[in-house]
Amino acid sequence: QNWTRGMSYCLHSESHLDTGPIYVRENGKLHVVNQGASGIQNVTPKTRPFRLFSRGFSVELCMNREDDRARRQRTDHFIFTYTKEGNLRYSAKSLFSLVLGYISDNVDHIDSLIGFPEQIAEKLFSAAEARQKFTEPVTGLRALQKFTEAYGNLVLCSLCLRNRYLVISEKLEEIKSFRELTCLDLSCCKLGDEHELLEHLTKEALSSVKRLLLKDNSLSDAGLRRMTAPVRVLKKGLENLLVLDLSCNPKITDVGIGYLLSFKKLNCLDISGTGLKDVNAVIKRIQMQIGLVHSKVPLKEFDHSNCKTEGWAEQTVLQWEQAVMEAIKPQDNLRSRTAALHFYGKTHRIEEVVKCKLVEAETKASGNLQFYKEKVQNCHLPLKKEVAGSHELKNNKKRALAEQERGRTSKQKHLCLTVEDWDLLNTY
C-alpha cells in the first residue's frame, strides 16, 4: 500500500509532464504502470529511440527582424547553390565582391574617379548599372558625371537616339554629360534650331564627334549658322567632323549650305530632301571648295543601321528608354472613353510619332544629294573618268585654300578678341 501511494503521488504530481511509460521491477519481472487505470500491467518493455527534444520543439534562425534591409544585406554576403544531389550549399562572397556591392549602392557619394584603374571602374559601373543607380533623377546624374569625367569615351563612344525625342527630353542633362563621343545619331527627333542639345554640340566636350546624323530635325539656315559659328570663326567645335547627314530638312536652303563649307575635313555629306533652289550651283560649289564629289548611288555611310550605342553605358540608355516607354503606356480607364467616342461616330485622336519612312519616300522622289571625298576608304564609290580629269585642278585649289587657312589661323593666334569682336561673333 505504501508503494502504491507513493507511485500515485508521483503520477499525480507530475501528470502535466509527458514522461512516457514507467517500469517497475517486482519479483524479478518488469511491470509497466498504466496511468489511465492506475494499475500495473505485465508487458515486455519496448525499446524507444532516445529523443533529446519533444516532437513540438522547433528552432528558427533570426538574422535581424527589426530591419529587413539589414537582413537582406547580410544574406547578400552568401552565394547559395545546389549540388547534383539537390542539397543546398552556401559559400561566403569574396571581400572584393562585398566592397564592390557596397560602393555601387553608394556610388553617388564618390568624390572622384580620376586615376582609378579602368578594369575595376568598369566592374563598378556594371554593378551600379545592375542596381539601376543611373536611372535615379538626381543621384544618377551625379554618379554618371563622375564616370564620364574620368573615363570619357569608355563610358560611351557612340550614341544612337534615332526617333527617341522623349528620351532626350527626359534625360537631357545625362546625355549632355557624355564626353568624347565619336558618333551621334539624332535622326527623326524634330529638335529644331533652338534646342539646347544642338547648342551643346558646339562645346569642347563634343569636339571629338566625327559622325553626326541630323536627319529630319526641322533645321533651317539659322540653326546651321549657330552650329557652325565656332568652326567658322574660332576653329573650334565640330572641327573634326567627317560624316554629316542633314537630309530631310526642307528649311535648309542654298544659304545654309554655305555655312557647311567650313567643315574642311568632311568626307561624306548628305543634303537630300533640303530646300535647295539651284541644285547644280550647290553641287559645283561643294566640289570646288571642300572637294566632295556628287554620288549617283546611295552611300553606305548614311545607313543608320551602322550607328549603335556602344560603351559601358549601353544598358543604361536602354533602361532610360524602357522607363520612358512604361510611362507613356495608355491607361486602362481610357478605354471606356474611346469606346464611347466610337459609338457616337467620333474618332479618338491619336498622336503618332512621325516616321522617317514617309520623309525618305519624298527624298527619293526629289533626288539623291550625297557627296563623298574621292580617296577615302570609307566611301566606296570609284572615280569617274570626267571627274578624274579635273582631279589635279581640284588638288591645287585645295592646297591654295589650305595655305590661306593656315595663314589666317596663324594671324588669329596672335590677335585678342575685343568686346566689339565678340558682339560681331554673336551675330554670325
CSV table of C-alpha atoms in Angstrom, one decimal:
chain,number,residue,atom,x,y,z
A,1,GLN,CA,0.0,0.0,0.0
A,2,ASN,CA,2.8,2.4,0.8
A,3,TRP,CA,4.3,1.6,-2.6
A,4,THR,CA,1.1,2.3,-4.5
A,5,ARG,CA,0.5,5.6,-2.5
A,6,GLY,CA,4.0,6.8,-3.4
A,7,MET,CA,3.5,5.9,-7.0
A,8,SER,CA,0.1,7.5,-7.3
A,9,TYR,CA,1.5,10.7,-5.7
A,10,CYS,CA,4.3,10.7,-8.2
A,11,LEU,CA,2.0,10.3,-11.1
A,12,HIS,CA,-0.5,13.0,-9.9
A,13,SER,CA,2.3,15.4,-9.1
A,14,GLU,CA,3.9,15.1,-12.5
A,15,SER,CA,0.8,14.5,-14.5
A,16,HIS,CA,1.4,17.6,-16.5
A,17,LEU,CA,4.7,16.2,-17.9
A,18,ASP,CA,4.8,13.6,-20.6
A,19,THR,CA,7.3,11.3,-19.1
A,20,GLY,CA,6.3,8.2,-21.0
A,21,PRO,CA,5.8,4.7,-19.6
A,22,ILE,CA,7.2,3.9,-16.1
A,23,TYR,CA,8.6,0.4,-15.5
A,24,VAL,CA,8.8,-1.2,-12.0
A,25,ARG,CA,10.7,-4.4,-11.2
A,26,GLU,CA,8.8,-6.8,-8.9
A,27,ASN,CA,9.6,-10.4,-8.2
A,28,GLY,CA,12.3,-10.4,-10.9
A,29,LYS,CA,9.9,-9.1,-13.6
A,30,LEU,CA,9.3,-5.7,-15.2
A,31,HIS,CA,5.9,-4.2,-14.9
A,32,VAL,CA,4.5,-1.0,-16.6
A,33,VAL,CA,2.3,1.3,-14.7
A,34,ASN,CA,-0.9,2.2,-16.6
A,35,GLN,CA,-1.7,5.8,-15.7
A,36,GLY,CA,-5.2,5.7,-17.0
A,37,ALA,CA,-6.3,2.7,-15.0
A,38,SER,CA,-3.8,3.5,-12.2
A,39,GLY,CA,-2.8,-0.1,-12.3
A,40,ILE,CA,0.2,-2.3,-13.2
A,41,GLN,CA,0.4,-4.5,-16.3
A,42,ASN,CA,2.8,-7.2,-17.2
A,43,VAL,CA,4.3,-6.3,-20.6
A,44,THR,CA,7.6,-6.7,-22.3
A,45,PRO,CA,9.4,-3.5,-22.5
A,46,LYS,CA,9.8,-2.0,-25.9
A,47,THR,CA,12.9,-0.1,-26.9
A,48,ARG,CA,12.4,3.5,-27.9
A,49,PRO,CA,14.9,5.8,-29.5
A,50,PHE,CA,16.4,8.4,-27.3
A,51,ARG,CA,14.9,11.9,-28.1
A,52,LEU,CA,16.6,15.0,-26.8
A,53,PHE,CA,13.7,17.4,-27.6
A,54,SER,CA,9.9,16.8,-27.8
A,55,ARG,CA,8.0,16.5,-31.0
A,56,GLY,CA,6.7,20.1,-31.0
A,57,PHE,CA,10.1,21.6,-30.5
A,58,SER,CA,11.4,23.8,-33.4
A,59,VAL,CA,14.3,26.2,-34.0
A,60,GLU,CA,14.1,29.4,-36.1
A,61,LEU,CA,17.2,31.3,-37.2
A,62,CYS,CA,16.7,35.0,-36.8
A,63,MET,CA,19.1,37.4,-38.6
A,64,ASN,CA,17.7,40.8,-37.8
A,65,ARG,CA,13.9,41.2,-37.6
A,66,GLU,CA,13.9,44.8,-36.8
A,67,ASP,CA,15.4,45.9,-40.1
A,68,ASP,CA,14.6,44.0,-43.3
A,69,ARG,CA,17.2,45.9,-45.3
A,70,ALA,CA,20.0,44.9,-42.9
A,71,ARG,CA,18.8,41.3,-43.1
A,72,ARG,CA,18.9,41.4,-46.9
A,73,GLN,CA,22.4,42.9,-46.9
A,74,ARG,CA,23.6,40.1,-44.6
A,75,THR,CA,22.1,37.4,-46.8
A,76,ASP,CA,23.8,39.0,-49.8
A,77,HIS,CA,27.1,38.1,-48.3
A,78,PHE,CA,26.5,34.4,-49.2
A,79,ILE,CA,26.2,32.6,-52.5
A,80,PHE,CA,23.6,29.8,-52.5
A,81,THR,CA,24.0,26.8,-54.9
A,82,TYR,CA,22.5,23.3,-55.2
A,83,THR,CA,24.6,20.2,-55.6
A,84,LYS,CA,23.7,17.4,-58.0
A,85,GLU,CA,22.0,15.5,-55.2
A,86,GLY,CA,19.7,18.5,-54.6
A,87,ASN,CA,21.4,19.7,-51.4
A,88,LEU,CA,21.6,23.4,-50.7
A,89,ARG,CA,25.1,24.7,-50.2
A,90,TYR,CA,26.3,28.2,-49.5
A,91,SER,CA,29.6,29.9,-49.6
A,92,ALA,CA,30.8,33.3,-48.5
A,93,LYS,CA,31.4,36.0,-51.1
A,94,SER,CA,34.9,37.5,-51.5
A,95,LEU,CA,35.8,40.7,-49.8
A,96,PHE,CA,36.2,42.3,-53.2
A,97,SER,CA,32.6,41.5,-54.1
A,98,LEU,CA,31.3,42.8,-50.8
A,99,VAL,CA,33.2,46.1,-51.2
A,100,LEU,CA,32.1,46.4,-54.8
A,101,GLY,CA,28.5,46.0,-53.8
A,102,TYR,CA,28.7,48.5,-51.0
A,103,ILE,CA,30.3,51.2,-53.2
A,104,SER,CA,27.8,50.6,-56.0
A,105,ASP,CA,25.0,51.1,-53.5
A,106,ASN,CA,26.5,54.5,-52.6
A,107,VAL,CA,28.1,55.4,-56.0
A,108,ASP,CA,26.6,58.9,-55.9
A,109,HIS,CA,28.8,59.8,-52.9
A,110,ILE,CA,32.1,59.2,-54.7
A,111,ASP,CA,34.2,62.3,-54.9
A,112,SER,CA,36.3,61.5,-58.0
A,113,LEU,CA,37.4,58.5,-60.1
A,114,ILE,CA,40.3,60.2,-61.9
A,115,GLY,CA,43.3,57.9,-61.8
A,116,PHE,CA,41.3,54.9,-60.7
A,117,PRO,CA,42.0,51.6,-62.6
A,118,GLU,CA,39.8,51.2,-65.7
A,119,GLN,CA,39.3,47.4,-65.1
A,120,ILE,CA,37.8,47.9,-61.6
A,121,ALA,CA,35.9,51.0,-62.7
A,122,GLU,CA,34.1,49.0,-65.4
A,123,LYS,CA,33.1,46.4,-62.8
A,124,LEU,CA,31.9,49.2,-60.5
A,125,PHE,CA,29.9,50.8,-63.3
A,126,SER,CA,28.3,47.4,-64.2
A,127,ALA,CA,27.4,46.8,-60.5
A,128,ALA,CA,25.8,50.2,-60.2
A,129,GLU,CA,24.0,49.7,-63.6
A,130,ALA,CA,22.6,46.4,-62.4
A,131,ARG,CA,21.1,48.2,-59.4
A,132,GLN,CA,19.7,50.9,-61.8
A,133,LYS,CA,21.5,53.7,-60.0
A,134,PHE,CA,21.9,55.8,-63.1
A,135,THR,CA,18.1,55.9,-63.6
A,136,GLU,CA,17.5,57.9,-60.4
A,137,PRO,CA,16.7,61.6,-61.1
A,138,VAL,CA,19.4,63.5,-59.1
A,139,THR,CA,21.8,60.9,-57.7
A,140,GLY,CA,22.0,59.1,-61.1
A,141,LEU,CA,23.2,62.2,-62.9
A,142,ARG,CA,25.8,62.9,-60.2
A,143,ALA,CA,27.2,59.4,-60.3
A,144,LEU,CA,27.2,59.3,-64.2
A,145,GLN,CA,29.2,62.6,-64.3
A,146,LYS,CA,31.9,61.1,-62.1
A,147,PHE,CA,32.5,58.3,-64.6
A,148,THR,CA,32.4,60.5,-67.7
A,149,GLU,CA,34.8,62.9,-66.2
A,150,ALA,CA,37.3,60.2,-65.5
A,151,TYR,CA,36.9,57.8,-68.5
A,152,GLY,CA,35.4,59.8,-71.3
A,153,ASN,CA,34.6,57.6,-74.4
A,154,LEU,CA,35.0,54.4,-72.4
A,155,VAL,CA,31.7,55.1,-70.8
A,156,LEU,CA,30.1,55.8,-74.2
A,157,CYS,CA,31.8,56.3,-77.6
A,158,SER,CA,28.7,56.0,-79.8
A,159,LEU,CA,25.2,57.1,-79.0
A,160,CYS,CA,22.1,56.3,-81.2
A,161,LEU,CA,19.0,58.3,-80.3
A,162,ARG,CA,17.2,57.9,-83.6
A,163,ASN,CA,13.5,58.7,-83.1
A,164,ARG,CA,14.0,58.9,-79.3
A,165,TYR,CA,13.0,62.5,-78.7
A,166,LEU,CA,11.2,61.5,-75.4
A,167,VAL,CA,14.4,60.1,-74.0
A,168,ILE,CA,16.2,63.3,-75.0
A,169,SER,CA,13.6,65.5,-73.2
A,170,GLU,CA,13.6,63.3,-70.1
A,171,LYS,CA,17.4,62.7,-69.8
A,172,LEU,CA,18.9,65.8,-71.4
A,173,GLU,CA,21.3,66.6,-68.6
A,174,GLU,CA,22.5,62.9,-68.6
A,175,ILE,CA,23.1,63.0,-72.3
A,176,LYS,CA,25.0,66.2,-72.1
A,177,SER,CA,27.3,64.7,-69.5
A,178,PHE,CA,28.8,62.2,-72.1
A,179,ARG,CA,32.2,63.3,-73.3
A,180,GLU,CA,34.4,62.4,-76.3
A,181,LEU,CA,31.6,60.9,-78.4
A,182,THR,CA,32.7,59.9,-81.9
A,183,CYS,CA,29.3,59.1,-83.3
A,184,LEU,CA,25.9,60.8,-82.5
A,185,ASP,CA,22.7,59.9,-84.2
A,186,LEU,CA,19.8,62.3,-83.6
A,187,SER,CA,17.7,61.4,-86.6
A,188,CYS,CA,14.0,61.9,-86.7
A,189,CYS,CA,13.9,63.8,-83.3
A,190,LYS,CA,12.3,67.1,-84.5
A,191,LEU,CA,14.7,69.1,-82.3
A,192,GLY,CA,14.5,72.4,-84.3
A,193,ASP,CA,17.0,75.3,-84.3
A,194,GLU,CA,16.6,76.4,-80.7
A,195,HIS,CA,17.1,73.1,-78.9
A,196,GLU,CA,19.6,73.0,-76.1
A,197,LEU,CA,21.2,69.8,-77.3
A,198,LEU,CA,22.2,71.4,-80.6
A,199,GLU,CA,23.8,74.2,-78.8
A,200,HIS,CA,25.8,71.6,-76.7
A,201,LEU,CA,27.2,70.2,-80.0
A,202,THR,CA,29.4,73.3,-80.3
A,203,LYS,CA,31.0,72.8,-76.9
A,204,GLU,CA,34.5,71.5,-76.4
A,205,ALA,CA,33.2,68.3,-74.8
A,206,LEU,CA,31.9,67.1,-78.2
A,207,SER,CA,34.7,68.3,-80.4
A,208,SER,CA,35.6,64.6,-80.9
A,209,VAL,CA,32.4,63.9,-82.8
A,210,LYS,CA,33.3,62.5,-86.3
A,211,ARG,CA,29.9,61.3,-87.4
A,212,LEU,CA,26.8,63.4,-86.8
A,213,LEU,CA,23.4,62.4,-88.1
A,214,LEU,CA,20.7,65.2,-88.0
A,215,LYS,CA,18.2,63.8,-90.5
A,216,ASP,CA,14.6,65.1,-90.2
A,217,ASN,CA,15.2,67.6,-87.3
A,218,SER,CA,13.3,70.7,-88.6
A,219,LEU,CA,16.6,72.5,-89.1
A,220,SER,CA,16.9,75.8,-91.0
A,221,ASP,CA,19.7,78.1,-92.1
A,222,ALA,CA,19.6,79.8,-88.7
A,223,GLY,CA,20.3,76.5,-87.0
A,224,LEU,CA,23.3,75.7,-89.3
A,225,ARG,CA,24.6,79.2,-88.7
A,226,ARG,CA,24.7,78.7,-84.9
A,227,MET,CA,26.1,75.2,-85.2
A,228,THR,CA,29.0,76.2,-87.5
A,229,ALA,CA,29.9,79.6,-85.9
A,230,PRO,CA,32.6,78.3,-83.6
A,231,VAL,CA,34.2,76.4,-86.5
A,232,ARG,CA,34.0,79.3,-88.9
A,233,VAL,CA,35.3,82.0,-86.5
A,234,LEU,CA,37.3,80.3,-83.8
A,235,LYS,CA,38.3,77.0,-85.4
A,236,LYS,CA,36.7,75.1,-82.5
A,237,GLY,CA,33.6,72.9,-82.1
A,238,LEU,CA,32.8,70.3,-84.7
A,239,GLU,CA,36.2,70.8,-86.5
A,240,ASN,CA,36.9,67.0,-86.7
A,241,LEU,CA,33.6,66.2,-88.4
A,242,LEU,CA,33.9,63.5,-91.1
A,243,VAL,CA,30.3,62.4,-91.9
A,244,LEU,CA,27.4,64.8,-91.7
A,245,ASP,CA,23.7,64.0,-92.5
A,246,LEU,CA,21.3,66.9,-93.0
A,247,SER,CA,18.8,65.2,-95.2
A,248,CYS,CA,15.0,65.7,-94.9
A,249,ASN,CA,15.3,69.2,-93.5
A,250,PRO,CA,13.4,71.2,-96.2
A,251,LYS,CA,14.0,74.6,-94.5
A,252,ILE,CA,17.8,74.4,-95.3
A,253,THR,CA,18.4,76.5,-98.5
A,254,ASP,CA,21.4,77.5,-100.6
A,255,VAL,CA,22.5,80.0,-97.9
A,256,GLY,CA,22.7,77.3,-95.2
A,257,ILE,CA,24.8,75.1,-97.4
A,258,GLY,CA,27.4,77.9,-97.5
A,259,TYR,CA,27.9,77.6,-93.7
A,260,LEU,CA,28.9,73.9,-94.2
A,261,LEU,CA,31.9,74.8,-96.3
A,262,SER,CA,33.8,75.5,-93.1
A,263,PHE,CA,34.0,71.7,-92.4
A,264,LYS,CA,37.2,71.1,-94.3
A,265,LYS,CA,37.6,67.5,-93.0
A,266,LEU,CA,34.3,66.3,-94.3
A,267,ASN,CA,34.4,63.0,-96.2
A,268,CYS,CA,30.7,62.4,-96.7
A,269,LEU,CA,27.7,64.8,-96.8
A,270,ASP,CA,24.0,64.2,-97.3
A,271,ILE,CA,21.7,67.1,-98.1
A,272,SER,CA,19.0,65.1,-99.8
A,273,GLY,CA,15.4,66.5,-99.2
A,274,THR,CA,16.5,70.0,-98.4
A,275,GLY,CA,15.0,73.2,-99.9
A,276,LEU,CA,17.7,74.0,-102.5
A,277,LYS,CA,16.8,76.3,-105.3
A,278,ASP,CA,19.8,75.9,-107.6
A,279,VAL,CA,21.0,72.3,-107.1
A,280,ASN,CA,23.7,72.4,-109.9
A,281,ALA,CA,25.3,75.5,-108.4
A,282,VAL,CA,25.4,74.0,-104.9
A,283,ILE,CA,27.0,70.8,-106.3
A,284,LYS,CA,29.7,72.7,-108.1
A,285,ARG,CA,30.3,74.9,-105.0
A,286,ILE,CA,30.8,71.8,-102.8
A,287,GLN,CA,33.1,70.2,-105.3
A,288,MET,CA,35.2,73.3,-105.7
A,289,GLN,CA,35.6,74.4,-102.0
A,290,ILE,CA,35.7,71.2,-100.0
A,291,GLY,CA,36.5,68.6,-102.7
A,292,LEU,CA,33.4,66.4,-102.4
A,293,VAL,CA,32.0,64.5,-105.4
A,294,HIS,CA,28.3,64.1,-106.0
A,295,SER,CA,27.4,60.4,-105.7
A,296,LYS,CA,24.9,58.7,-108.1
A,297,VAL,CA,24.4,55.8,-105.7
A,298,PRO,CA,23.4,55.9,-102.0
A,299,LEU,CA,26.4,55.7,-99.8
A,300,LYS,CA,26.7,53.1,-97.0
A,301,GLU,CA,28.0,55.8,-94.6
A,302,PHE,CA,24.4,57.1,-94.3
A,303,ASP,CA,22.9,53.7,-93.5
A,304,HIS,CA,21.6,54.3,-90.0
A,305,SER,CA,21.8,50.7,-89.0
A,306,ASN,CA,25.6,51.1,-88.7
A,307,CYS,CA,25.2,53.6,-85.8
A,308,LYS,CA,24.7,51.9,-82.5
A,309,THR,CA,25.1,52.7,-78.8
A,310,GLU,CA,28.4,51.4,-77.7
A,311,GLY,CA,30.2,51.7,-74.3
A,312,TRP,CA,29.8,50.9,-70.7
A,313,ALA,CA,26.5,52.8,-70.5
A,314,GLU,CA,24.8,50.9,-73.3
A,315,GLN,CA,22.4,49.2,-70.9
A,316,THR,CA,21.9,52.5,-69.1
A,317,VAL,CA,20.5,54.1,-72.2
A,318,LEU,CA,18.3,51.1,-72.7
A,319,GLN,CA,17.0,51.4,-69.1
A,320,TRP,CA,16.1,55.1,-69.8
A,321,GLU,CA,14.2,54.1,-72.9
A,322,GLN,CA,12.3,51.4,-71.1
A,323,ALA,CA,11.3,53.8,-68.3
A,324,VAL,CA,10.0,56.3,-70.8
A,325,MET,CA,8.0,53.7,-72.7
A,326,GLU,CA,6.4,52.4,-69.5
A,327,ALA,CA,5.5,56.0,-68.5
A,328,ILE,CA,3.6,56.7,-71.8
A,329,LYS,CA,1.6,53.4,-71.8
A,330,PRO,CA,-2.1,54.0,-72.3
A,331,GLN,CA,-4.2,53.7,-69.1
A,332,ASP,CA,-6.9,51.1,-68.8
A,333,ASN,CA,-9.5,53.7,-67.7
A,334,LEU,CA,-9.3,55.5,-71.0
A,335,ARG,CA,-10.6,52.5,-73.0
A,336,SER,CA,-14.2,53.2,-72.0
A,337,ARG,CA,-14.0,56.8,-73.2
A,338,THR,CA,-12.5,55.6,-76.5
A,339,ALA,CA,-15.3,53.1,-76.9
A,340,ALA,CA,-17.9,55.8,-76.3
A,341,LEU,CA,-16.4,58.0,-78.9
A,342,HIS,CA,-16.6,55.2,-81.5
A,343,PHE,CA,-20.2,54.5,-80.5
A,344,TYR,CA,-21.2,58.1,-81.3
A,345,GLY,CA,-19.3,58.1,-84.6
A,346,LYS,CA,-16.3,60.1,-83.4
A,347,THR,CA,-12.7,59.1,-83.9
A,348,HIS,CA,-10.3,59.3,-81.0
A,349,ARG,CA,-7.3,61.5,-81.9
A,350,ILE,CA,-4.0,59.5,-81.6
A,351,GLU,CA,-0.8,61.4,-81.7
A,352,GLU,CA,1.5,59.1,-83.5
A,353,VAL,CA,5.2,59.5,-83.9
A,354,VAL,CA,6.2,60.9,-87.3
A,355,LYS,CA,8.0,58.1,-89.1
A,356,CYS,CA,11.1,58.8,-91.2
A,357,LYS,CA,9.9,56.4,-93.9
A,358,LEU,CA,7.5,59.0,-95.3
A,359,VAL,CA,10.2,61.6,-95.5
A,360,GLU,CA,12.5,59.0,-97.1
A,361,ALA,CA,10.0,58.4,-99.8
A,362,GLU,CA,9.9,62.2,-100.5
A,363,THR,CA,13.7,62.3,-100.6
A,364,LYS,CA,13.8,59.5,-103.2
A,365,ALA,CA,11.3,61.4,-105.3
A,366,SER,CA,13.2,64.7,-105.1
A,367,GLY,CA,16.6,63.1,-105.8
A,368,ASN,CA,19.7,61.9,-104.1
A,369,LEU,CA,22.2,64.6,-103.0
A,370,GLN,CA,25.0,62.7,-101.3
A,371,PHE,CA,28.7,63.6,-101.6
A,372,TYR,CA,31.9,61.8,-100.9
A,373,LYS,CA,35.6,62.5,-101.0
A,374,GLU,CA,37.5,60.7,-103.7
A,375,LYS,CA,40.4,59.0,-102.0
A,376,VAL,CA,38.8,57.9,-98.8
A,377,GLN,CA,38.5,54.3,-97.8
A,378,ASN,CA,35.1,54.8,-96.0
A,379,CYS,CA,33.5,55.9,-99.2
A,380,HIS,CA,33.4,53.0,-101.6
A,381,LEU,CA,32.4,54.6,-104.9
A,382,PRO,CA,35.1,54.7,-107.7
A,383,LEU,CA,36.0,57.7,-109.6
A,384,LYS,CA,34.5,58.5,-113.0
A,385,LYS,CA,36.6,59.5,-116.0
A,386,GLU,CA,35.3,63.0,-116.3
A,387,VAL,CA,35.9,63.6,-112.6
A,388,ALA,CA,39.4,62.1,-112.7
A,389,GLY,CA,40.4,64.6,-115.4
A,390,SER,CA,39.9,67.6,-113.1
A,391,HIS,CA,41.4,65.9,-110.1
A,392,GLU,CA,44.7,67.8,-110.3
A,393,LEU,CA,43.0,71.1,-110.6
A,394,LYS,CA,40.9,70.4,-107.5
A,395,ASN,CA,44.0,69.4,-105.6
A,396,ASN,CA,45.8,72.7,-106.5
A,397,LYS,CA,42.8,74.7,-105.4
A,398,LYS,CA,42.5,72.8,-102.1
A,399,ARG,CA,46.3,73.4,-101.4
A,400,ALA,CA,45.8,77.1,-102.1
A,401,LEU,CA,42.8,77.2,-99.8
A,402,ALA,CA,44.7,75.3,-97.1
A,403,GLU,CA,47.6,77.8,-97.2
A,404,GLN,CA,45.2,80.7,-96.9
A,405,GLU,CA,43.5,79.0,-93.9
A,406,ARG,CA,46.9,78.4,-92.3
A,407,GLY,CA,47.9,82.0,-92.7
A,408,ARG,CA,44.6,83.2,-91.3
A,409,THR,CA,44.8,80.8,-88.4
A,410,SER,CA,48.4,81.9,-87.5
A,411,LYS,CA,47.3,85.5,-87.5
A,412,GLN,CA,44.3,84.8,-85.3
A,413,LYS,CA,46.6,83.1,-82.7
A,414,HIS,CA,48.3,86.5,-82.1
A,415,LEU,CA,45.1,88.5,-82.0
A,416,CYS,CA,43.0,89.0,-78.9
A,417,LEU,CA,39.2,89.4,-79.4
A,418,THR,CA,37.8,92.7,-78.2
A,419,VAL,CA,34.3,93.4,-77.0
A,420,GLU,CA,33.3,94.5,-80.4
A,421,ASP,CA,34.7,91.3,-81.9
A,422,TRP,CA,32.6,89.2,-79.5
A,423,ASP,CA,29.5,91.2,-80.4
A,424,LEU,CA,30.3,90.6,-84.1
A,425,LEU,CA,30.8,86.9,-83.4
A,426,ASN,CA,27.3,86.6,-81.8
A,427,THR,CA,25.7,87.9,-84.9
A,428,TYR,CA,27.1,85.0,-87.1
